Amino acid sequence: MLDLNKTNITPAELADLHPSLYTLVDIRDEVSFRYGSIPGAVSMPDLAARAEEGTLDRGTSYVLYCMHGVQSEEQAELLRDLGYDAVSLTGGYGEWMMSSFRTPDGEKQKDVEVSIRKKFHRALFTPFAKAINEYDLIQPGDKIAVCISGGKDSMLMAKLFQELKRHNKFPFELVFLVMDPGYSELNRRVIENNAKMLGVPVTIFESTIFDAVFEVDKNPCYLCARMRRGYLYSQAKALGCNKIALGHHYDDVIETILMGMLWGGQVQTMMPKLHSTNFEGMELIRPMYLIREEDIIRWRDYNGLHFIQCACKFTDTCSSCREDGVSVSKRMETKKLIASLKKINPFVESNIFRSVENVNLSTVIAYKKDGVVHRFTDDYDARGSAGEE
C-alpha cells in the first residue's frame, strides 16, 4: 500500500515507485487511451462506478490519471471516501508526456530511424512505398507539404518521407507543415518537442479555427476538418508546394467505407489522391493508405513515443474531464464492429477494402458519376438477357 499522506503524486515520484506497489489507472475514454497512455496503465473509464459498487480490489493502491489531472483528482477523493487507497497523478497524462522528453538530442531520432529501416521495414516502409508506386502519388519535381497534426500517424508519415528522401531515386522536395489551430500550450509544446526529438524540421503557422467552430452546434468536427484542409492548402501553396500529404491509413479507409454504408447510406471510399477543387494545381495524397494502424501502434510503443490526440477544444481534455462528456465516436464503434467481425472471418478487413475495387455496375440499382445518377433501368431493355443470372 502507498503511504504518501497526500492526495497527489507527481510524474517524478511515480517513476521512483516500484510497479508492484500500485495499480496505475487511466480513467479517460477508450478512444483517448488507444491514442496513447502511460506504460503499464489499465483503462478503466468506469472506475468511479466500480468503486461505488464495491467491485474494486481493496488490497491494492490506485494511482489515477486523466488528461490534465482534473477529473482524476475528484475520483481519487471519491475512492478515498469509500475506503480505497488512491491518489491522483498531478497534471495527468499531459504533464507525464512532458516529463518523458528526457532522451538526449539525437539518440531517439537515431533509434526511431533504425527501427523503420530494420524491425518495421516490411510493416511500414514497404506498404508506404507500394502505395506511392501503385497510386502514382509522387512525381519528379514535386514539392510536398507533409501535414503534421501531432499524432502518431502524421509523425510516422514524416519519418517515412525522410526515409524515402534518403533513397533519393528521383528529385522532390518536402516541407513539414504544422498548423496550430488554437492548441493549448501543452499540446503545442508536445508537438514541438516530438519534432525536435525525431529530427523533423517543422514549419508552424497559426490559425483561429478552434475558436471559430467552438460555438457551432451542428457538425463542428466536419466544419473544423474542412477549414483545416483549406488553411493547409492555402499555406502549402504559398510555400510553393503542389501537393499536401495527409496521414490517413488502411484502417481509416475501411472504417470510412463501412461508416458510409451503415450511417450514410452510400458506398464510397477515402481516395488515395484527389485534385483540389478550390486550389488550382494542388493535389492531396495519402501515402499511408496501405499501412495498418496496429503496426503504427507497435512502432510507437516499441520506440516509447507519445503523441497528442485531436487536441481540439472538444476532445483536448478527454470525455471524463469535460462536464458535458463526449460519447464514443462513430469511428470507434465501427472499429469495434470490424474487430468483432474479424473473429468470425479473418479476411473481413481486406474484403471491405477490396469491395470498392470490385464494384460490378451491372449488379447495382443505381450509382453516381460526376453528380449524375445512373439507374439500372436506364439501359435495362437494351442489355436484354446479358444480365441474366
PDB file of C-alpha atoms in Angstrom, residues 46-200:
ATOM      1  CA  ASP A  46     -15.907   3.290 -15.270  1.00  0.00           C
ATOM      2  CA  LEU A  47     -13.638   3.331 -12.209  1.00  0.00           C
ATOM      3  CA  ALA A  48     -15.924   5.523 -10.074  1.00  0.00           C
ATOM      4  CA  ALA A  49     -18.943   3.289 -10.720  1.00  0.00           C
ATOM      5  CA  ARG A  50     -16.965   0.171  -9.892  1.00  0.00           C
ATOM      6  CA  ALA A  51     -15.703   1.746  -6.682  1.00  0.00           C
ATOM      7  CA  GLU A  52     -19.231   2.631  -5.591  1.00  0.00           C
ATOM      8  CA  GLU A  53     -20.364  -0.916  -6.404  1.00  0.00           C
ATOM      9  CA  GLY A  54     -17.532  -2.251  -4.262  1.00  0.00           C
ATOM     10  CA  THR A  55     -16.085  -4.385  -7.050  1.00  0.00           C
ATOM     11  CA  LEU A  56     -12.587  -2.883  -6.902  1.00  0.00           C
ATOM     12  CA  ASP A  57      -9.767  -4.733  -5.179  1.00  0.00           C
ATOM     13  CA  ARG A  58      -9.175  -3.116  -1.781  1.00  0.00           C
ATOM     14  CA  GLY A  59      -5.821  -4.835  -1.463  1.00  0.00           C
ATOM     15  CA  THR A  60      -4.066  -2.523  -3.894  1.00  0.00           C
ATOM     16  CA  SER A  61      -3.293   1.186  -4.130  1.00  0.00           C
ATOM     17  CA  TYR A  62      -4.554   3.197  -7.087  1.00  0.00           C
ATOM     18  CA  VAL A  63      -2.826   5.987  -8.986  1.00  0.00           C
ATOM     19  CA  LEU A  64      -5.391   7.685 -11.219  1.00  0.00           C
ATOM     20  CA  TYR A  65      -4.836   9.946 -14.182  1.00  0.00           C
ATOM     21  CA  CYS A  66      -6.844  11.696 -16.900  1.00  0.00           C
ATOM     22  CA  MET A  67      -5.545  14.267 -19.399  1.00  0.00           C
ATOM     23  CA  HIS A  68      -4.817  17.176 -17.084  1.00  0.00           C
ATOM     24  CA  GLY A  69      -5.467  15.734 -13.628  1.00  0.00           C
ATOM     25  CA  VAL A  70      -8.856  17.421 -13.198  1.00  0.00           C
ATOM     26  CA  GLN A  71     -11.284  14.525 -13.018  1.00  0.00           C
ATOM     27  CA  SER A  72      -8.711  12.076 -11.663  1.00  0.00           C
ATOM     28  CA  GLU A  73      -8.272  14.254  -8.568  1.00  0.00           C
ATOM     29  CA  GLU A  74     -12.021  14.206  -7.933  1.00  0.00           C
ATOM     30  CA  GLN A  75     -12.253  10.453  -8.462  1.00  0.00           C
ATOM     31  CA  ALA A  76      -9.252   9.782  -6.215  1.00  0.00           C
ATOM     32  CA  GLU A  77     -11.029  11.715  -3.455  1.00  0.00           C
ATOM     33  CA  LEU A  78     -14.177   9.662  -4.051  1.00  0.00           C
ATOM     34  CA  LEU A  79     -12.189   6.431  -3.751  1.00  0.00           C
ATOM     35  CA  ARG A  80     -10.577   7.584  -0.505  1.00  0.00           C
ATOM     36  CA  ASP A  81     -14.017   8.436   0.916  1.00  0.00           C
ATOM     37  CA  LEU A  82     -15.063   4.869   0.067  1.00  0.00           C
ATOM     38  CA  GLY A  83     -12.074   3.443   1.910  1.00  0.00           C
ATOM     39  CA  TYR A  84      -9.716   2.841  -1.002  1.00  0.00           C
ATOM     40  CA  ASP A  85      -6.055   3.892  -1.112  1.00  0.00           C
ATOM     41  CA  ALA A  86      -5.922   6.295  -4.077  1.00  0.00           C
ATOM     42  CA  VAL A  87      -4.011   9.327  -5.331  1.00  0.00           C
ATOM     43  CA  SER A  88      -4.166  11.420  -8.500  1.00  0.00           C
ATOM     44  CA  LEU A  89      -1.274  11.996 -10.890  1.00  0.00           C
ATOM     45  CA  THR A  90      -0.515  15.718 -10.834  1.00  0.00           C
ATOM     46  CA  GLY A  91      -1.011  17.273 -14.281  1.00  0.00           C
ATOM     47  CA  GLY A  92      -2.316  13.999 -15.691  1.00  0.00           C
ATOM     48  CA  TYR A  93      -1.169  12.379 -18.906  1.00  0.00           C
ATOM     49  CA  GLY A  94      -0.193  15.744 -20.370  1.00  0.00           C
ATOM     50  CA  GLU A  95       2.303  16.507 -17.623  1.00  0.00           C
ATOM     51  CA  TRP A  96       3.622  12.953 -17.754  1.00  0.00           C
ATOM     52  CA  MET A  97       4.233  13.323 -21.514  1.00  0.00           C
ATOM     53  CA  MET A  98       6.266  16.468 -20.986  1.00  0.00           C
ATOM     54  CA  SER A  99       8.348  14.747 -18.292  1.00  0.00           C
ATOM     55  CA  SER A 100       9.083  11.908 -20.737  1.00  0.00           C
ATOM     56  CA  PHE A 101      11.140  14.135 -23.060  1.00  0.00           C
ATOM     57  CA  ARG A 102      14.416  13.326 -21.372  1.00  0.00           C
ATOM     58  CA  THR A 103      16.358  11.452 -24.076  1.00  0.00           C
ATOM     59  CA  PRO A 104      19.498  13.376 -25.168  1.00  0.00           C
ATOM     60  CA  ASP A 105      19.173  15.064 -28.574  1.00  0.00           C
ATOM     61  CA  GLY A 106      19.906  12.726 -31.462  1.00  0.00           C
ATOM     62  CA  GLU A 107      19.653   9.409 -29.613  1.00  0.00           C
ATOM     63  CA  LYS A 108      15.906   8.913 -30.005  1.00  0.00           C
ATOM     64  CA  GLN A 109      15.975  10.074 -33.622  1.00  0.00           C
ATOM     65  CA  LYS A 110      18.637   7.508 -34.478  1.00  0.00           C
ATOM     66  CA  ASP A 111      16.766   4.683 -32.723  1.00  0.00           C
ATOM     67  CA  VAL A 112      13.497   5.552 -34.465  1.00  0.00           C
ATOM     68  CA  GLU A 113      15.113   5.684 -37.899  1.00  0.00           C
ATOM     69  CA  VAL A 114      16.895   2.379 -37.371  1.00  0.00           C
ATOM     70  CA  SER A 115      13.608   0.777 -36.310  1.00  0.00           C
ATOM     71  CA  ILE A 116      11.969   1.911 -39.566  1.00  0.00           C
ATOM     72  CA  ARG A 117      14.841   0.535 -41.660  1.00  0.00           C
ATOM     73  CA  LYS A 118      15.059  -2.776 -39.865  1.00  0.00           C
ATOM     74  CA  LYS A 119      12.372  -4.010 -37.470  1.00  0.00           C
ATOM     75  CA  PHE A 120       9.416  -2.245 -39.125  1.00  0.00           C
ATOM     76  CA  HIS A 121      10.643  -2.033 -42.720  1.00  0.00           C
ATOM     77  CA  ARG A 122       8.224  -4.656 -44.054  1.00  0.00           C
ATOM     78  CA  ALA A 123       5.262  -3.434 -41.977  1.00  0.00           C
ATOM     79  CA  LEU A 124       5.718   0.305 -42.546  1.00  0.00           C
ATOM     80  CA  PHE A 125       8.119   1.372 -45.279  1.00  0.00           C
ATOM     81  CA  THR A 126       7.200  -1.365 -47.764  1.00  0.00           C
ATOM     82  CA  PRO A 127       3.452  -0.515 -47.858  1.00  0.00           C
ATOM     83  CA  PHE A 128       4.349   3.199 -47.837  1.00  0.00           C
ATOM     84  CA  ALA A 129       6.448   2.775 -50.970  1.00  0.00           C
ATOM     85  CA  LYS A 130       3.871   0.429 -52.506  1.00  0.00           C
ATOM     86  CA  ALA A 131       1.079   2.998 -52.149  1.00  0.00           C
ATOM     87  CA  ILE A 132       3.260   5.698 -53.697  1.00  0.00           C
ATOM     88  CA  ASN A 133       4.017   3.450 -56.692  1.00  0.00           C
ATOM     89  CA  GLU A 134       0.593   1.816 -57.063  1.00  0.00           C
ATOM     90  CA  TYR A 135      -1.383   5.059 -56.914  1.00  0.00           C
ATOM     91  CA  ASP A 136       1.287   7.217 -58.604  1.00  0.00           C
ATOM     92  CA  LEU A 137       1.392   9.669 -55.691  1.00  0.00           C
ATOM     93  CA  ILE A 138       4.745  11.384 -56.290  1.00  0.00           C
ATOM     94  CA  GLN A 139       6.355  12.636 -59.490  1.00  0.00           C
ATOM     95  CA  PRO A 140       9.830  14.132 -60.055  1.00  0.00           C
ATOM     96  CA  GLY A 141       9.876  17.823 -59.203  1.00  0.00           C
ATOM     97  CA  ASP A 142       7.015  17.654 -56.681  1.00  0.00           C
ATOM     98  CA  LYS A 143       7.153  19.877 -53.624  1.00  0.00           C
ATOM     99  CA  ILE A 144       5.072  18.180 -50.942  1.00  0.00           C
ATOM    100  CA  ALA A 145       3.709  19.700 -47.746  1.00  0.00           C
ATOM    101  CA  VAL A 146       3.754  16.841 -45.237  1.00  0.00           C
ATOM    102  CA  CYS A 147       0.927  17.894 -42.920  1.00  0.00           C
ATOM    103  CA  ILE A 148       1.649  17.069 -39.283  1.00  0.00           C
ATOM    104  CA  SER A 149      -1.175  17.198 -36.730  1.00  0.00           C
ATOM    105  CA  GLY A 150       0.999  15.970 -33.875  1.00  0.00           C
ATOM    106  CA  GLY A 151      -0.477  12.466 -33.695  1.00  0.00           C
ATOM    107  CA  LYS A 152       1.238   9.129 -34.251  1.00  0.00           C
ATOM    108  CA  ASP A 153       0.127   8.775 -37.880  1.00  0.00           C
ATOM    109  CA  SER A 154       1.374  12.099 -39.215  1.00  0.00           C
ATOM    110  CA  MET A 155       4.633  11.929 -37.250  1.00  0.00           C
ATOM    111  CA  LEU A 156       5.343   8.476 -38.672  1.00  0.00           C
ATOM    112  CA  MET A 157       4.485   9.764 -42.148  1.00  0.00           C
ATOM    113  CA  ALA A 158       7.103  12.495 -41.719  1.00  0.00           C
ATOM    114  CA  LYS A 159       9.762   9.919 -40.801  1.00  0.00           C
ATOM    115  CA  LEU A 160       8.769   7.672 -43.717  1.00  0.00           C
ATOM    116  CA  PHE A 161       9.081  10.604 -46.118  1.00  0.00           C
ATOM    117  CA  GLN A 162      12.544  11.330 -44.725  1.00  0.00           C
ATOM    118  CA  GLU A 163      13.486   7.688 -45.302  1.00  0.00           C
ATOM    119  CA  LEU A 164      12.125   7.842 -48.861  1.00  0.00           C
ATOM    120  CA  LYS A 165      14.124  11.016 -49.450  1.00  0.00           C
ATOM    121  CA  ARG A 166      17.241   9.211 -48.224  1.00  0.00           C
ATOM    122  CA  HIS A 167      16.848   6.709 -51.073  1.00  0.00           C
ATOM    123  CA  ASN A 168      16.851   9.698 -53.478  1.00  0.00           C
ATOM    124  CA  LYS A 169      15.594   7.793 -56.534  1.00  0.00           C
ATOM    125  CA  PHE A 170      14.206  10.970 -58.113  1.00  0.00           C
ATOM    126  CA  PRO A 171      14.173  14.661 -57.085  1.00  0.00           C
ATOM    127  CA  PHE A 172      11.335  16.015 -54.942  1.00  0.00           C
ATOM    128  CA  GLU A 173      11.106  18.477 -52.048  1.00  0.00           C
ATOM    129  CA  LEU A 174       9.489  18.263 -48.640  1.00  0.00           C
ATOM    130  CA  VAL A 175       8.049  20.840 -46.262  1.00  0.00           C
ATOM    131  CA  PHE A 176       6.916  19.554 -42.864  1.00  0.00           C
ATOM    132  CA  LEU A 177       3.906  21.728 -42.188  1.00  0.00           C
ATOM    133  CA  VAL A 178       2.190  22.107 -38.806  1.00  0.00           C
ATOM    134  CA  MET A 179      -0.905  24.223 -38.364  1.00  0.00           C
ATOM    135  CA  ASP A 180      -1.677  25.433 -34.850  1.00  0.00           C
ATOM    136  CA  PRO A 181      -5.447  25.992 -34.966  1.00  0.00           C
ATOM    137  CA  GLY A 182      -5.547  27.025 -31.318  1.00  0.00           C
ATOM    138  CA  TYR A 183      -3.755  24.281 -29.397  1.00  0.00           C
ATOM    139  CA  SER A 184      -3.295  24.527 -25.675  1.00  0.00           C
ATOM    140  CA  GLU A 185       0.229  25.446 -24.570  1.00  0.00           C
ATOM    141  CA  LEU A 186       0.810  21.834 -23.512  1.00  0.00           C
ATOM    142  CA  ASN A 187      -0.139  20.340 -26.876  1.00  0.00           C
ATOM    143  CA  ARG A 188       1.907  22.913 -28.763  1.00  0.00           C
ATOM    144  CA  ARG A 189       4.942  22.028 -26.639  1.00  0.00           C
ATOM    145  CA  VAL A 190       4.407  18.285 -27.162  1.00  0.00           C
ATOM    146  CA  ILE A 191       4.361  18.749 -30.946  1.00  0.00           C
ATOM    147  CA  GLU A 192       7.466  20.938 -30.908  1.00  0.00           C
ATOM    148  CA  ASN A 193       9.357  18.593 -28.573  1.00  0.00           C
ATOM    149  CA  ASN A 194       8.463  15.493 -30.594  1.00  0.00           C
ATOM    150  CA  ALA A 195       9.504  17.184 -33.827  1.00  0.00           C
ATOM    151  CA  LYS A 196      12.840  18.220 -32.318  1.00  0.00           C
ATOM    152  CA  MET A 197      13.435  14.805 -30.750  1.00  0.00           C
ATOM    153  CA  LEU A 198      12.642  12.973 -34.008  1.00  0.00           C
ATOM    154  CA  GLY A 199      14.618  15.323 -36.228  1.00  0.00           C
ATOM    155  CA  VAL A 200      11.645  16.674 -38.195  1.00  0.00           C
TER     156      VAL A 200
END
